[in-house]
PDB file of C-alpha atoms and ligand atoms in Angstrom:
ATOM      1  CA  UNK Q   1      54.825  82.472  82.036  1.00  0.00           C
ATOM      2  CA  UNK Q   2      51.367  81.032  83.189  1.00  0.00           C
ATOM      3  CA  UNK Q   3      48.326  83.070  83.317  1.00  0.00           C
ATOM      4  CA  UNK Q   4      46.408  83.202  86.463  1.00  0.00           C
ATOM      5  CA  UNK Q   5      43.743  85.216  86.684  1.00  0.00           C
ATOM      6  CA  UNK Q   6      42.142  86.396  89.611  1.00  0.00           C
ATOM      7  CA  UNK Q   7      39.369  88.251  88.610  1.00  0.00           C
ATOM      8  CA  UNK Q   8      36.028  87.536  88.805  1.00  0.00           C
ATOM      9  CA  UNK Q   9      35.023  89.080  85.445  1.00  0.00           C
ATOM     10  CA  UNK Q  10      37.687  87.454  83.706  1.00  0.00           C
ATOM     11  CA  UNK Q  11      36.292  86.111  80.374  1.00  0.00           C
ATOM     12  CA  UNK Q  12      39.068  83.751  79.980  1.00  0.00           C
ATOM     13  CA  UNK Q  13      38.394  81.717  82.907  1.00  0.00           C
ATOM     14  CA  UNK Q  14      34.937  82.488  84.089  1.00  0.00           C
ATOM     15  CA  UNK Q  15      36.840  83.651  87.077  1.00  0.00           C
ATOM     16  CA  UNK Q  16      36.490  80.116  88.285  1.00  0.00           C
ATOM     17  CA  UNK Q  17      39.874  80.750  90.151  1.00  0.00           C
ATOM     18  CA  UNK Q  18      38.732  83.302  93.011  1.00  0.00           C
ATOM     19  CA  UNK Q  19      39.067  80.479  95.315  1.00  0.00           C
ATOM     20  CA  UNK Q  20      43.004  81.087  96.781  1.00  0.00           C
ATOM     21  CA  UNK Q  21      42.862  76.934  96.881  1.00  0.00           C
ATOM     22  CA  UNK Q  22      41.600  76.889  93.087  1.00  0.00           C
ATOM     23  CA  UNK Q  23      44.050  79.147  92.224  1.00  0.00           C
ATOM     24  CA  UNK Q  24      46.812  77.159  93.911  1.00  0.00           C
ATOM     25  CA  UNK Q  25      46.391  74.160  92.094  1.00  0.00           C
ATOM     26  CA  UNK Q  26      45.427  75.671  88.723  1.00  0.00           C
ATOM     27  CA  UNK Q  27      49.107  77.714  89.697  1.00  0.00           C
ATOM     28  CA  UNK Q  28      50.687  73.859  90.548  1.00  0.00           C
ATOM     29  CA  UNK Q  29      49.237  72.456  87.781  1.00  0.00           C
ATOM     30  CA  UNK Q  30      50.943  75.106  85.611  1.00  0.00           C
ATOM     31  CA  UNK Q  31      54.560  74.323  86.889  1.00  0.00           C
ATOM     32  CA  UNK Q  32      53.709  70.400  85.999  1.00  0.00           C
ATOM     33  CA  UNK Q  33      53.077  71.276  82.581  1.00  0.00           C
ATOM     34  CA  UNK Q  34      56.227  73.392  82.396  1.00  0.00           C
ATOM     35  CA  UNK Q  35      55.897  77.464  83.264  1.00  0.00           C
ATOM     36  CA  UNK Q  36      58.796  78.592  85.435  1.00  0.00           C
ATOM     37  CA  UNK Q  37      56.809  81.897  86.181  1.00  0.00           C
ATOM     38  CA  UNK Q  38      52.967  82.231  87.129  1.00  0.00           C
ATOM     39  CA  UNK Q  39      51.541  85.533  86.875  1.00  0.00           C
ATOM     40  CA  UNK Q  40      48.869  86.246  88.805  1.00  0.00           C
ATOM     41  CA  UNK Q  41      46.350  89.271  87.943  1.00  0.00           C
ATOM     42  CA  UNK Q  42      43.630  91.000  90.307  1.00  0.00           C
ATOM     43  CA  UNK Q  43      43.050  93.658  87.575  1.00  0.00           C
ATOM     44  CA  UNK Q  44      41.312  92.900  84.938  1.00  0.00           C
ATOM     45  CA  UNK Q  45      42.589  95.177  81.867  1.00  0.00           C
ATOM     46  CA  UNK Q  46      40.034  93.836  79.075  1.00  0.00           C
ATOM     47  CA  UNK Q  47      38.355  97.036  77.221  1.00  0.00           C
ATOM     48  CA  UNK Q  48      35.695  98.074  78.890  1.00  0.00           C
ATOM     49  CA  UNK Q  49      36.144  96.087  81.977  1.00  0.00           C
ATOM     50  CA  UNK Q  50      35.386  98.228  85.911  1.00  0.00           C
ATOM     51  CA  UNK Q  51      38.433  99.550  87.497  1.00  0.00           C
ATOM     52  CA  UNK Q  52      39.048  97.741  90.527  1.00  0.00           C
ATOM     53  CA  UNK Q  53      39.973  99.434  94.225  1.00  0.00           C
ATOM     54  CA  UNK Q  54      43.454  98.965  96.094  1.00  0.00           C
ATOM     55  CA  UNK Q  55      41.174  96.675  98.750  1.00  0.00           C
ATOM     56  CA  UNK Q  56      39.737  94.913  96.647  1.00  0.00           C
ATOM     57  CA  UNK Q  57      42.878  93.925  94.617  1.00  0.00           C
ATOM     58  CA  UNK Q  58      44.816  93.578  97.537  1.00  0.00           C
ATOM     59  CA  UNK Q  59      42.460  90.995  98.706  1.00  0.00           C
ATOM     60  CA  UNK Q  60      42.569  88.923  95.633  1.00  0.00           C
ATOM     61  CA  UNK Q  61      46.032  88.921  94.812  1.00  0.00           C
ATOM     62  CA  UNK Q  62      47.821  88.701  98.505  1.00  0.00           C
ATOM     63  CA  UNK Q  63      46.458  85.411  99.477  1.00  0.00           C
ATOM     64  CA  UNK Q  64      47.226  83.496  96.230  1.00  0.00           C
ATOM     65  CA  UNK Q  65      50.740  84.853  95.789  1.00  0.00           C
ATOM     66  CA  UNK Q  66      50.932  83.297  99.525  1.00  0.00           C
ATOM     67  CA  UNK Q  67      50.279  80.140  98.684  1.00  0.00           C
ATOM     68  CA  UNK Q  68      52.038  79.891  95.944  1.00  0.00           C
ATOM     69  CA  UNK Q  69      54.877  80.439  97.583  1.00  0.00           C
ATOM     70  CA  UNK Q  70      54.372  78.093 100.453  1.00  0.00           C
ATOM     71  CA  UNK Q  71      53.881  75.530  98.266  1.00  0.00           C
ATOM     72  CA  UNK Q  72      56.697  76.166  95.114  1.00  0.00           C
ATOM     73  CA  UNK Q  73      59.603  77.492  94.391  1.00  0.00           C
ATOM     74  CA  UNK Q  74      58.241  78.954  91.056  1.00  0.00           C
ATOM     75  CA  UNK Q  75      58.695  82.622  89.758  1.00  0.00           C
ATOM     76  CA  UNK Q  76      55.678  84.772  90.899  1.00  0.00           C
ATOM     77  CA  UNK Q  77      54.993  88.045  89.191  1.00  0.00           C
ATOM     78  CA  UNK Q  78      52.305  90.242  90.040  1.00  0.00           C
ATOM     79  CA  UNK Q  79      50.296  91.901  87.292  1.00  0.00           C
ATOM     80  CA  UNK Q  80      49.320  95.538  88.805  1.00  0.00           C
ATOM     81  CA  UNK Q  81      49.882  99.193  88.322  1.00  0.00           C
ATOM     82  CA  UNK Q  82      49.046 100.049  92.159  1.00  0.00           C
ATOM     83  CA  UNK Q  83      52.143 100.822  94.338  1.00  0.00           C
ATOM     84  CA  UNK Q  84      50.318  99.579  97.293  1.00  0.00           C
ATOM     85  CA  UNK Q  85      49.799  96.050  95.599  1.00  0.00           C
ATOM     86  CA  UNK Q  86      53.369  95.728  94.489  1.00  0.00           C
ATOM     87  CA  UNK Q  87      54.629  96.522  98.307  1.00  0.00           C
ATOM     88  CA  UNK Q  88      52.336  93.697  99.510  1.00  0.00           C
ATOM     89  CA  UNK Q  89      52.433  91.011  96.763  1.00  0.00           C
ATOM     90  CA  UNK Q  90      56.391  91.177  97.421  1.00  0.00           C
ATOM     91  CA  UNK Q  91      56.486  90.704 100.527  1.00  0.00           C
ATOM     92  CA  UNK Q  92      54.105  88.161  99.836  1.00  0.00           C
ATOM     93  CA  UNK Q  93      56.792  86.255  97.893  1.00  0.00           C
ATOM     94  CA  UNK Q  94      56.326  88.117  94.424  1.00  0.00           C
ATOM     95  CA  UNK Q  95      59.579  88.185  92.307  1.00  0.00           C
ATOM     96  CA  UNK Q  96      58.678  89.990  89.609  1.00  0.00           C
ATOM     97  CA  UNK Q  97      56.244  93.415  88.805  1.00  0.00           C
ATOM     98  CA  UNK Q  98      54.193  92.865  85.827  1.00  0.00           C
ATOM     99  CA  UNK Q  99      53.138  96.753  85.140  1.00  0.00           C
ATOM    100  CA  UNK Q 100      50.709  97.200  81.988  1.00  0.00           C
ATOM    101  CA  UNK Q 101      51.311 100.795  82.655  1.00  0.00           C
ATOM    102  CA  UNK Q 102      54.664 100.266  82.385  1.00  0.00           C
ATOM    103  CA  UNK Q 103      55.135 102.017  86.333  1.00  0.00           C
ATOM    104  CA  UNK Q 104      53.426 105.487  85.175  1.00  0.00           C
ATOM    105  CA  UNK Q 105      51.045 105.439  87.728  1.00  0.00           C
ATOM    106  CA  UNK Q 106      52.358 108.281  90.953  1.00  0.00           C
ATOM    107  CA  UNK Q 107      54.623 106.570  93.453  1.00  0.00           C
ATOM    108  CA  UNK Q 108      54.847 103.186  91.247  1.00  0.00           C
ATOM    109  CA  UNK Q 109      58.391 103.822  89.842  1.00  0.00           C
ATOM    110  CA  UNK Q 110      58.999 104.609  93.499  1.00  0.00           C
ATOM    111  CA  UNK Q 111      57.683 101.520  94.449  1.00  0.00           C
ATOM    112  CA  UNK Q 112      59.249  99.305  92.123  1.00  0.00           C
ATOM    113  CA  UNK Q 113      62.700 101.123  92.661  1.00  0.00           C
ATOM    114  CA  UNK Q 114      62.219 100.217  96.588  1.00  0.00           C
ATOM    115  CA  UNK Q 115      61.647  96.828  96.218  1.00  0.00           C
ATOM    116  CA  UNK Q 116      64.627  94.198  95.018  1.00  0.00           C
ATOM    117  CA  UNK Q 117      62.645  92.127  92.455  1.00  0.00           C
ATOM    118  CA  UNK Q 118      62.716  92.615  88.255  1.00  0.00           C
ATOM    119  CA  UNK Q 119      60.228  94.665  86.687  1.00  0.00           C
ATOM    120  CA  UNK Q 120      58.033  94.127  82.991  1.00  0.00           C
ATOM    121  CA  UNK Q 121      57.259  97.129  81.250  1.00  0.00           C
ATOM    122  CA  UNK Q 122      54.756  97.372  79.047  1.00  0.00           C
ATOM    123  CA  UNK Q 123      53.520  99.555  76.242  1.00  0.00           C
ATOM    124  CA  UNK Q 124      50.226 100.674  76.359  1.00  0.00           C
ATOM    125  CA  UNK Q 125      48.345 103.711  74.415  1.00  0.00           C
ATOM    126  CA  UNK Q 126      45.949 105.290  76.008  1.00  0.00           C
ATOM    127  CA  UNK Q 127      44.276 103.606  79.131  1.00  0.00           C
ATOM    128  CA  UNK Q 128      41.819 100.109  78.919  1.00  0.00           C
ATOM    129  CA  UNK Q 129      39.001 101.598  79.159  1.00  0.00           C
ATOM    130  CA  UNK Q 130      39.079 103.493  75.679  1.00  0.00           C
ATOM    131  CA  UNK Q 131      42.205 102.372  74.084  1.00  0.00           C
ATOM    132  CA  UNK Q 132      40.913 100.547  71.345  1.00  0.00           C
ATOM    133  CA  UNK Q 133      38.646 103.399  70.117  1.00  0.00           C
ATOM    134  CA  UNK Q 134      41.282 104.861  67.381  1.00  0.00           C
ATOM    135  CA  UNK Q 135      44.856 103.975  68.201  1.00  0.00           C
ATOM    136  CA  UNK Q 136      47.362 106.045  66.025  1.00  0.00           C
ATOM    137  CA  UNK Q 137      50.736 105.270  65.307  1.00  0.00           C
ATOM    138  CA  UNK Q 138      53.723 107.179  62.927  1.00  0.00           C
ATOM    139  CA  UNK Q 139      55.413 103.809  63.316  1.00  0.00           C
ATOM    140  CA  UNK Q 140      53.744 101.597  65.403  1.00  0.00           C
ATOM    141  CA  UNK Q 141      57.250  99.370  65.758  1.00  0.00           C
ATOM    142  CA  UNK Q 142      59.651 102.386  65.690  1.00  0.00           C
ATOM    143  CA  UNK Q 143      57.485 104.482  68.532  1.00  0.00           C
ATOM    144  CA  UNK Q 144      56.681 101.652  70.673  1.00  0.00           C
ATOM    145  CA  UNK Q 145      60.492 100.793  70.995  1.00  0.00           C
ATOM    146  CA  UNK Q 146      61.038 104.895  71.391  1.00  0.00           C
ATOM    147  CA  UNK Q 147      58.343 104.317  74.441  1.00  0.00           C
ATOM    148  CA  UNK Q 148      59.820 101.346  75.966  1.00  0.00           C
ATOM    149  CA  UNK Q 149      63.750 102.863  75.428  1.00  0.00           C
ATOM    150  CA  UNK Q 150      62.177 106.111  77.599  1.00  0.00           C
ATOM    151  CA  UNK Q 151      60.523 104.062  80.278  1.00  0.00           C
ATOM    152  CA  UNK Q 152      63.768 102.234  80.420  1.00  0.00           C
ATOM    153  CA  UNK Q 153      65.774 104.957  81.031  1.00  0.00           C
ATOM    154  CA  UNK Q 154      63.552 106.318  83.548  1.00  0.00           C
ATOM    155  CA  UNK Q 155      63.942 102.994  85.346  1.00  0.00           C
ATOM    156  CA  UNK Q 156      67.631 103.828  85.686  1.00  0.00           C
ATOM    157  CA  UNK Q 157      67.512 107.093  86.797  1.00  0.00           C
ATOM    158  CA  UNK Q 158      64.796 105.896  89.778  1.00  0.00           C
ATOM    159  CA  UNK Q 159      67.455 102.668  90.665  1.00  0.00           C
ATOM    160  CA  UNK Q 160      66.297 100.066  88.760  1.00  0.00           C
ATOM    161  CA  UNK Q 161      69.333  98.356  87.146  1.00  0.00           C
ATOM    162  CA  UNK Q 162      68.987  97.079  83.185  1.00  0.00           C
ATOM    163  CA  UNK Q 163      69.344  93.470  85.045  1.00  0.00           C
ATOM    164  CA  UNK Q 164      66.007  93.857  85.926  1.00  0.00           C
ATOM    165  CA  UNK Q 165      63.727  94.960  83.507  1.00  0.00           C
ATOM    166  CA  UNK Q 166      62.272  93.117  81.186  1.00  0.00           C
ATOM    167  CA  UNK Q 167      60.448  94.914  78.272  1.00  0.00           C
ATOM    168  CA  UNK Q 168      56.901  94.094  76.597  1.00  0.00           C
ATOM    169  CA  UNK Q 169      55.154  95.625  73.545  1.00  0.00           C
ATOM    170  CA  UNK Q 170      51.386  95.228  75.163  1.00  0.00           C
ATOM    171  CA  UNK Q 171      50.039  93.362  72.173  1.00  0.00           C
ATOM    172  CA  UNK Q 172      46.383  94.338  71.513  1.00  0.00           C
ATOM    173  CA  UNK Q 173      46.515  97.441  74.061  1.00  0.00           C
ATOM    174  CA  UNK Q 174      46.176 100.161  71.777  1.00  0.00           C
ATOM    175  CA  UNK Q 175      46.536  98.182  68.967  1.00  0.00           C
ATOM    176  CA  UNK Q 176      44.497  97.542  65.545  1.00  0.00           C
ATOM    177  CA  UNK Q 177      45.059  94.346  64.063  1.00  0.00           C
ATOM    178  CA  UNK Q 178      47.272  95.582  61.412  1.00  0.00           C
ATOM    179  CA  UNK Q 179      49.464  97.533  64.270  1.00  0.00           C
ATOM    180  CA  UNK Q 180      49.558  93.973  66.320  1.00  0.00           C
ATOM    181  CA  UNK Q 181      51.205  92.174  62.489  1.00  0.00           C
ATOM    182  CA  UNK Q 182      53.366  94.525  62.331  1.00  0.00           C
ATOM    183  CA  UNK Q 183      54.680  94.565  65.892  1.00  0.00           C
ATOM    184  CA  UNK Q 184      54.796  90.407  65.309  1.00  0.00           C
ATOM    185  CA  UNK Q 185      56.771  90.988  62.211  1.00  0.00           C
ATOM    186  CA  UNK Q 186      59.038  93.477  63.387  1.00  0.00           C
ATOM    187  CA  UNK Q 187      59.639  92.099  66.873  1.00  0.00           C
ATOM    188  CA  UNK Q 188      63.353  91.661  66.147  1.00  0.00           C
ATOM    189  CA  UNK Q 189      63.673  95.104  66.309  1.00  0.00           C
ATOM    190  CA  UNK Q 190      63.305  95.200  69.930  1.00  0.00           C
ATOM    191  CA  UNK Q 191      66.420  93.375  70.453  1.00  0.00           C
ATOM    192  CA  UNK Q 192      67.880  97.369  70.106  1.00  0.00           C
ATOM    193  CA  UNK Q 193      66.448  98.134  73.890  1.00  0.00           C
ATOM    194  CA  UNK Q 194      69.186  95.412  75.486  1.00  0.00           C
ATOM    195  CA  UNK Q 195      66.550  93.996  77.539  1.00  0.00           C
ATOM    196  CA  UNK Q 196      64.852  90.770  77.569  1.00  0.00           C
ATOM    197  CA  UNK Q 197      61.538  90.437  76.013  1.00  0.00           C
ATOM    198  CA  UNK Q 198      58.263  89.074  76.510  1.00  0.00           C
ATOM    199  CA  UNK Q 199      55.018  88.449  74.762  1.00  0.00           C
ATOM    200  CA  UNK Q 200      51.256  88.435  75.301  1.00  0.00           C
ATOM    201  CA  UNK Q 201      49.593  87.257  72.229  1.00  0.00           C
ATOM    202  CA  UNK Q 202      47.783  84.437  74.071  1.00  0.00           C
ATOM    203  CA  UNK Q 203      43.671  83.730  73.258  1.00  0.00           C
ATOM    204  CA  UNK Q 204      43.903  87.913  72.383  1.00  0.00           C
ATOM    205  CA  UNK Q 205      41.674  89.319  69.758  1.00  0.00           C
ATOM    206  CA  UNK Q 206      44.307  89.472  66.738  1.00  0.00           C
ATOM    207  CA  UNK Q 207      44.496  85.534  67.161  1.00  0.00           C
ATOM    208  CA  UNK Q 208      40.709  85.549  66.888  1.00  0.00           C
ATOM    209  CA  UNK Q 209      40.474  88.322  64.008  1.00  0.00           C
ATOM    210  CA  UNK Q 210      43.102  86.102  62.190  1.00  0.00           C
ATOM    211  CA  UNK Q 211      41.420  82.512  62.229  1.00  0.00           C
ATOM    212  CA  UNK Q 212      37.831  84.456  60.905  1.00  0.00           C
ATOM    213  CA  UNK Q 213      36.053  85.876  64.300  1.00  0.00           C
ATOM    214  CA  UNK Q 214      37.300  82.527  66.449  1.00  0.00           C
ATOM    215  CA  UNK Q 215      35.521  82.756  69.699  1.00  0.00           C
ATOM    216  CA  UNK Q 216      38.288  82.279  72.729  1.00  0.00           C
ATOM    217  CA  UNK Q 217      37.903  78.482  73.347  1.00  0.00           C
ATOM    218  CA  UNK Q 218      39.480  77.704  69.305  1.00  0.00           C
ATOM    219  CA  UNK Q 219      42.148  80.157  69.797  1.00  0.00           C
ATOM    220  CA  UNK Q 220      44.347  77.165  71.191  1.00  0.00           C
ATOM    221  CA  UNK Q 221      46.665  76.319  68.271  1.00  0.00           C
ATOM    222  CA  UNK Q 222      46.829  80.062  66.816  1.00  0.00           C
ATOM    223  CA  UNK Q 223      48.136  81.396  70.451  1.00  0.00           C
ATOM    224  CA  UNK Q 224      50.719  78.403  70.593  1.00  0.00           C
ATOM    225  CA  UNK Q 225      51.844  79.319  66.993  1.00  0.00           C
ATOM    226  CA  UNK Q 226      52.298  82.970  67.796  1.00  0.00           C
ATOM    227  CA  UNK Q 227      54.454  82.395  71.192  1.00  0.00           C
ATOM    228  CA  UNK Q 228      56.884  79.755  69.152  1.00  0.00           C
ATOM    229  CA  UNK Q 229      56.554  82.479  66.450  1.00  0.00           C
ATOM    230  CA  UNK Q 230      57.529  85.438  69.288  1.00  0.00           C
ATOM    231  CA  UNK Q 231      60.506  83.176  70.768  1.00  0.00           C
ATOM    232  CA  UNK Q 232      61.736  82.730  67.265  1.00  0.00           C
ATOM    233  CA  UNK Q 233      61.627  86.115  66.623  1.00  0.00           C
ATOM    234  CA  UNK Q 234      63.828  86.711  69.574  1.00  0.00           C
ATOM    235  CA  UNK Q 235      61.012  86.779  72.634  1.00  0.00           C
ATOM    236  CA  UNK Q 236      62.624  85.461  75.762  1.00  0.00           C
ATOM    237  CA  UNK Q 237      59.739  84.952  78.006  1.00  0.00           C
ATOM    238  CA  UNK Q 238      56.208  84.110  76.640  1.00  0.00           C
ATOM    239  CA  UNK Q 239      52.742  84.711  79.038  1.00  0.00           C
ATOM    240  CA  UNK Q 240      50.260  82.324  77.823  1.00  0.00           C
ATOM    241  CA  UNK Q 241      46.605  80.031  79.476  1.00  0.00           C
ATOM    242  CA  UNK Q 242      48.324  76.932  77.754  1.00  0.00           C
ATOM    243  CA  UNK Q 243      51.207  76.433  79.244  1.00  0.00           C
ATOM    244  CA  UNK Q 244      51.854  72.613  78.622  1.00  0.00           C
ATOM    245  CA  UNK Q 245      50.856  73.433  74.739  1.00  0.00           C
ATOM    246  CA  UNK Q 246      53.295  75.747  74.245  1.00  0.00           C
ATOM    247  CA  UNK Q 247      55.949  73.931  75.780  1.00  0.00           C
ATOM    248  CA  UNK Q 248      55.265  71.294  74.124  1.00  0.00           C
ATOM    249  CA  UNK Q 249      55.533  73.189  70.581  1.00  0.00           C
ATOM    250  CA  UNK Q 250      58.349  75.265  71.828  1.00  0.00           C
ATOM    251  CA  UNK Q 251      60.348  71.689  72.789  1.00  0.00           C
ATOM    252  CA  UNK Q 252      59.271  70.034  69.016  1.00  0.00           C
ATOM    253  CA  UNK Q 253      60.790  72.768  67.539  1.00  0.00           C
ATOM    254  CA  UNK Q 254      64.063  72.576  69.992  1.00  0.00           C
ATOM    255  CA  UNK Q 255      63.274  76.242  71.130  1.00  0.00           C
ATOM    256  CA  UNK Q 256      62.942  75.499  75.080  1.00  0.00           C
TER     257      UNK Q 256
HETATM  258  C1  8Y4 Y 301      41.607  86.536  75.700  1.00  0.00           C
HETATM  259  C2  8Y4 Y 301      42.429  86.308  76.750  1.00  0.00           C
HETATM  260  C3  8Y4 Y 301      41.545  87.801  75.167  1.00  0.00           C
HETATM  261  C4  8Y4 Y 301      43.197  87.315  77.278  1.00  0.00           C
HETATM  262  C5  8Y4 Y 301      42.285  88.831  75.713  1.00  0.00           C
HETATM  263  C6  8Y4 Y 301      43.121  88.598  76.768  1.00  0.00           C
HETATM  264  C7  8Y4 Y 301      49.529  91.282  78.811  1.00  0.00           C
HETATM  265  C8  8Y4 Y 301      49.770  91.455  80.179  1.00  0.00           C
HETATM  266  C9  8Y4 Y 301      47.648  91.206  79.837  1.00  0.00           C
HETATM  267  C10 8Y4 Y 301      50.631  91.315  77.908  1.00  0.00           C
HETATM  268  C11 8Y4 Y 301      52.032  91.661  79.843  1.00  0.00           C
HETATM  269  C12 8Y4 Y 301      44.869  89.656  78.092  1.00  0.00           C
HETATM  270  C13 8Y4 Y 301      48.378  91.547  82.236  1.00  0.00           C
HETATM  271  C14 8Y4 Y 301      45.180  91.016  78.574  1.00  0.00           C
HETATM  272  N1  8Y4 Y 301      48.188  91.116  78.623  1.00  0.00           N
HETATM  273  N2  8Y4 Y 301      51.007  91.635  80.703  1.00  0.00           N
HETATM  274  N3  8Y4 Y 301      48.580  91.401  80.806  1.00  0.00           N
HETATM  275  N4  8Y4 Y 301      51.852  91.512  78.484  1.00  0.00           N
HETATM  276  N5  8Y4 Y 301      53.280  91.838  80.320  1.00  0.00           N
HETATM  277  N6  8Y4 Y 301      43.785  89.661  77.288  1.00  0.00           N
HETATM  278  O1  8Y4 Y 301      50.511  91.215  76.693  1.00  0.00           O
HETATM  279  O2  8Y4 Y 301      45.495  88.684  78.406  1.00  0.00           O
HETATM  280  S1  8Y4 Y 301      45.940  91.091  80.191  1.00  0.00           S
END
C-alpha cells in the first residue's frame, strides 16, 4: 500500500501533492514501482496537527480518488473517519475504508456497512491530538488485539462480513516506543483475530527513536526493514512512502 498524502501540512511530503495532477502521477508512479493499493489521506492525523472540516476533506480527497481511477485499475482506499467522505470517495471509485478510528465516529459503522467495499480498522488510544501525552497499557499486545477482536465483532453485527475487514494495530498512535517493540515483536499474535493484517511503521517516530533521533529523510532503510520484518511476522498488507524499496526488499527475500 502506497502513501499518498493529500494534505497540505503533511510533513512527509511538504504537501507537494495538493495538485489532483501531482497526485496522479506520484499515485502512477507508485503502481510502476509495485503497490497494488494507493491510499490516499485528506486528514492529517500527526500529533498536534488541525482537525480538518467535511468540505475541506471532501475537496481534497474526491478529485484525486477520481483520477486515479480513470487512469488505473489499482486498489484505492480512502484514509478518513468522516461518513460523509467514505460515501463520496466510493462512489468516487474507492475500494477500500482506511478508518484510524477504527469506524467509532456516529454514523461511520453505518456508513461503511452501506457501502460494498472492505474496511481497515485500526487501533488507536485516545484521539491525535493528545494521544501521545501518557499512553497506558495492561498489555499493550493482549488489549490491542481485545480492541481490534471488539471492533470486529461490531463490524458483524452492523453487516460487514469477516471477508472484508482487514485489521491494523495503529503503530505509534498511542504508543511509546517500548509499546510500538513490543507490538513488532508480538505481531504474530494477531493472527488470533482471523483477519488479514496490515502495518504502518513507515518514516514513523519509533524508526527515528531507533536509528538515534533520525530526522524523516534517513528513515529509508529502517522503514523497509520493519515492513519485511511485519510481513515476516505474518503482516499481509504493508502502507509505506517507498514503495519500490520495499518491494524490492520484500522480492530479495522471496516474501512478495
Ligand atoms: C513520518 C511519516 C512520521 C508518517 C509519521 C507518519 C497509519 C494509517 C497513518 C497506520 C493505517 C503516519 C492513515 C500516520 N498511519 N493507517 N494512517 N495504519 N491503517 N505518520 O499505521 O503515517 S498516518
Amino acid at each position: 500500500m502506497g502513501i499518498l498524502n493529500v494534505t497540505p501540512d503533511s510533513f512527509s511530503d511538504g504537501g507537494d501533492y495538493l495538485v489532483p495532477d501531482t497526485a496522479l502521477s506520484q499515485a502512477l508512479t507508485m503502481v510502476e514501482e509495485g503497490a497494488t493499493i494507493i491510499d490516499v489521506g485528506g486528514e492529517s492525523t500527526r500529533p498536534g496537527a488541525a482537525t480538518v472540516s467535511v468540505e475541506e476533506e471532501l475537496r481534497r480527497v474526491v478529485p484525486v480518488i477520481e483520477a486515479i481511477h480513470s487512469k488505473s485499475d489499482v486498489s484505492i482506499s480512502v484514509d478518513t473517519s468522516k461518513p460523509e467522505v467514505m460515501r463520496a470517495a466510493v462512489a468516487a471509485g474507492a475500494d477500500i475504508i482506511n478508518d484510524v478510528r477504527a469506524l467509532r465516529v456516529d454514523g461511520a459503522m453505518e456508513a461503511a456497512a452501506s457501502l460494498d467495499v472492505s474496511v481497515c480498522l485500526m487501533h488507536m488510544q485516545g484521539e491525535p491530538g493528545t494521544m501521545q501525552q501518557q499512553p497506558v497499557y495492561e498489555d499493550v499486545v493482549e488489549d490491542v488485539i481485545s480492541f481490534l477482536g471488539g471492533r470486529v465483532a461490531h463490524c458483524e453485527l452492523a453487516g460487514i462480513p469477516r471477508s472484508r475487514i482487514l485489521v491494523d494495530p495503529g503503530f505509534g498512535f498511542g504508543k511509546n516506543l517500548d509499546h510500538n517493540l513490543q507490538l513488532l515483536k508480538g505481531l504474530g499474535h494477531f493472527s488470533r483475530l482471523g483477519v488479514p493484517l496490515l502495518v504502518g511503521l513507515s518514516r514513523k517516530s519509533m524508526i527515528g527513536a531507533l536509528l538515534g533521533d533520525a530526522p524523516v529523510e534517513k528513515r529509508v532503510l529502517g522503514s523497509v526493514g520493519a515492513a519485511v520484518v511485519a510481513i515476516e511476522r505474518g503482516a499481509a498488507v504493508v502502507r509505506v512512502h517507498d514503495v519500490r524499496e520495499t518491494c524490492e526488499a520484500l522480492a530479495g527475500t522471496g516474501l512478495l
